[in-house]
PDB file of C-alpha atoms in Angstrom:
ATOM      1  CA  MET A  20     283.618 -98.687  35.765  1.00 57.00           C
ATOM      2  CA  ALA A  21     280.219-100.293  35.200  1.00 63.00           C
ATOM      3  CA  THR A  22     278.499 -99.696  31.949  1.00 71.00           C
ATOM      4  CA  LYS A  23     274.951 -98.463  31.910  1.00 77.00           C
ATOM      5  CA  THR A  24     272.415-100.428  29.991  1.00 78.00           C
ATOM      6  CA  ALA A  25     269.501 -98.762  28.323  1.00 75.00           C
ATOM      7  CA  PRO A  26     266.195 -99.350  30.097  1.00 79.00           C
ATOM      8  CA  THR A  27     264.012-101.869  28.381  1.00 81.00           C
ATOM      9  CA  VAL A  28     260.632-100.792  27.102  1.00 78.00           C
ATOM     10  CA  PRO A  29     257.865-103.106  28.209  1.00 78.00           C
ATOM     11  CA  THR A  30     255.999-104.778  25.420  1.00 81.00           C
ATOM     12  CA  PHE A  31     252.360-104.004  24.916  1.00 79.00           C
ATOM     13  CA  ASP A  32     250.015-106.730  23.731  1.00 86.00           C
ATOM     14  CA  ALA A  33     247.142-104.888  22.034  1.00 88.00           C
ATOM     15  CA  ALA A  34     245.076-108.037  21.575  1.00 90.00           C
ATOM     16  CA  ALA A  35     245.206-108.865  25.281  1.00 90.00           C
ATOM     17  CA  PHE A  36     244.310-105.274  26.128  1.00 90.00           C
ATOM     18  CA  GLU A  37     241.281-105.343  23.805  1.00 93.00           C
ATOM     19  CA  GLU A  38     240.176-108.657  25.267  1.00 94.00           C
ATOM     20  CA  ALA A  39     240.389-107.297  28.805  1.00 94.00           C
ATOM     21  CA  ALA A  40     238.564-104.113  27.788  1.00 94.00           C
ATOM     22  CA  GLY A  41     235.808-106.229  26.247  1.00 95.00           C
ATOM     23  CA  ARG A  42     235.397-108.205  29.467  1.00 96.00           C
ATOM     24  CA  VAL A  43     235.213-104.975  31.464  1.00 96.00           C
ATOM     25  CA  ARG A  44     232.578-103.570  29.081  1.00 96.00           C
ATOM     26  CA  GLU A  45     230.527-106.759  29.376  1.00 97.00           C
ATOM     27  CA  LEU A  46     230.748-106.671  33.166  1.00 97.00           C
ATOM     28  CA  ASN A  47     229.702-103.002  33.209  1.00 97.00           C
ATOM     29  CA  GLU A  48     226.709-103.758  31.001  1.00 96.00           C
ATOM     30  CA  ARG A  49     225.614-106.573  33.315  1.00 96.00           C
ATOM     31  CA  ILE A  50     226.005-104.306  36.350  1.00 96.00           C
ATOM     32  CA  ILE A  51     223.937-101.576  34.690  1.00 94.00           C
ATOM     33  CA  ALA A  52     221.219-104.049  33.662  1.00 94.00           C
ATOM     34  CA  GLY A  53     221.083-105.459  37.189  1.00 95.00           C
ATOM     35  CA  SER A  54     220.907-101.994  38.701  1.00 94.00           C
ATOM     36  CA  LYS A  55     218.055-101.035  36.386  1.00 94.00           C
ATOM     37  CA  ALA A  56     216.159-104.194  37.295  1.00 95.00           C
ATOM     38  CA  ALA A  57     216.675-103.546  41.008  1.00 95.00           C
ATOM     39  CA  GLY A  58     215.562 -99.946  40.565  1.00 94.00           C
ATOM     40  CA  LEU A  59     212.388-100.999  38.777  1.00 95.00           C
ATOM     41  CA  THR A  60     211.664-103.537  41.499  1.00 95.00           C
ATOM     42  CA  SER A  61     212.096-100.814  44.135  1.00 95.00           C
ATOM     43  CA  ILE A  62     209.773 -98.488  42.248  1.00 95.00           C
ATOM     44  CA  ASP A  63     207.151-101.225  41.990  1.00 95.00           C
ATOM     45  CA  ALA A  64     207.389-101.919  45.735  1.00 96.00           C
ATOM     46  CA  TYR A  65     207.154 -98.194  46.530  1.00 94.00           C
ATOM     47  CA  GLU A  66     204.102 -97.852  44.304  1.00 94.00           C
ATOM     48  CA  LYS A  67     202.406-100.883  45.900  1.00 95.00           C
ATOM     49  CA  ALA A  68     203.061 -99.564  49.401  1.00 95.00           C
ATOM     50  CA  LEU A  69     201.597 -96.162  48.603  1.00 93.00           C
ATOM     51  CA  THR A  70     198.624 -97.736  46.847  1.00 93.00           C
ATOM     52  CA  SER A  71     197.905 -99.743  50.002  1.00 94.00           C
ATOM     53  CA  LEU A  72     198.231 -96.608  52.105  1.00 92.00           C
ATOM     54  CA  VAL A  73     195.863 -94.682  49.840  1.00 92.00           C
ATOM     55  CA  ASP A  74     193.343 -97.525  49.865  1.00 92.00           C
ATOM     56  CA  PHE A  75     193.415 -97.579  53.663  1.00 91.00           C
ATOM     57  CA  GLU A  76     193.063 -93.799  53.826  1.00 88.00           C
ATOM     58  CA  GLN A  77     190.045 -93.904  51.516  1.00 88.00           C
ATOM     59  CA  LYS A  78     188.403 -96.617  53.645  1.00 90.00           C
ATOM     60  CA  VAL A  79     188.968 -94.569  56.781  1.00 85.00           C
ATOM     61  CA  ALA A  80     187.610 -91.475  55.033  1.00 83.00           C
ATOM     62  CA  GLY A  81     184.485 -93.365  54.012  1.00 85.00           C
ATOM     63  CA  ALA A  82     183.903 -94.516  57.583  1.00 87.00           C
ATOM     64  CA  SER A  83     183.908 -90.995  58.986  1.00 83.00           C
ATOM     65  CA  ASN A  84     180.631 -89.362  59.952  1.00 86.00           C
ATOM     66  CA  LEU A  85     182.048 -85.895  59.385  1.00 89.00           C
ATOM     67  CA  ASP A  86     181.842 -84.592  55.846  1.00 90.00           C
ATOM     68  CA  TRP A  87     184.876 -82.343  56.174  1.00 89.00           C
ATOM     69  CA  VAL A  88     187.053 -85.186  57.474  1.00 88.00           C
ATOM     70  CA  THR A  89     185.955 -87.337  54.539  1.00 89.00           C
ATOM     71  CA  ALA A  90     186.685 -84.510  52.102  1.00 91.00           C
ATOM     72  CA  VAL A  91     190.158 -83.834  53.533  1.00 91.00           C
ATOM     73  CA  ALA A  92     191.087 -87.518  53.568  1.00 89.00           C
ATOM     74  CA  GLN A  93     189.821 -88.034  50.008  1.00 90.00           C
ATOM     75  CA  THR A  94     191.716 -84.956  48.813  1.00 92.00           C
ATOM     76  CA  HIS A  95     194.898 -86.154  50.480  1.00 91.00           C
ATOM     77  CA  ALA A  96     194.491 -89.638  49.017  1.00 91.00           C
ATOM     78  CA  THR A  97     193.997 -88.167  45.532  1.00 92.00           C
ATOM     79  CA  PHE A  98     197.052 -85.949  45.983  1.00 94.00           C
ATOM     80  CA  VAL A  99     199.220 -88.908  47.051  1.00 92.00           C
ATOM     81  CA  GLN A 100     197.968 -90.966  44.090  1.00 93.00           C
ATOM     82  CA  ASP A 101     198.721 -88.180  41.620  1.00 95.00           C
ATOM     83  CA  VAL A 102     202.189 -87.444  42.998  1.00 94.00           C
ATOM     84  CA  THR A 103     203.020 -91.144  43.125  1.00 93.00           C
ATOM     85  CA  ALA A 104     201.930 -91.639  39.522  1.00 94.00           C
ATOM     86  CA  VAL A 105     204.099 -88.762  38.315  1.00 95.00           C
ATOM     87  CA  TYR A 106     207.095 -89.806  40.409  1.00 94.00           C
ATOM     88  CA  THR A 107     207.025 -93.462  39.406  1.00 94.00           C
ATOM     89  CA  LYS A 108     206.475 -92.629  35.729  1.00 95.00           C
ATOM     90  CA  ALA A 109     209.483 -90.296  35.746  1.00 95.00           C
ATOM     91  CA  ALA A 110     211.643 -92.814  37.599  1.00 94.00           C
ATOM     92  CA  ARG A 111     210.723 -95.591  35.172  1.00 93.00           C
ATOM     93  CA  GLU A 112     211.537 -93.362  32.208  1.00 93.00           C
ATOM     94  CA  LEU A 113     214.952 -92.598  33.697  1.00 91.00           C
ATOM     95  CA  LEU A 114     215.657 -96.304  34.105  1.00 88.00           C
ATOM     96  CA  ALA A 115     214.479 -97.236  30.618  1.00 82.00           C
TER      97      ALA A 115
END
């Protein structure tokens, strides 16, 4: 009859585990920093695009001969500027 041997317990190298955990933490921190930078770049691009749109809208509004068209376009441009300012400020604060 064959004798049973006790299962061996694998050894655990705590130093190697800590080293690997440190590398993972460092990688995570770099990923987070890169994501924040990309997010800020996206916010800047979004803000520039809307600023260009608002500038164009204001030029078109100024070229109109109808006072009510000018007033509506100016009001819309102001609204877009205000909403954009609040949105981008909040997004930047979240990424900070």
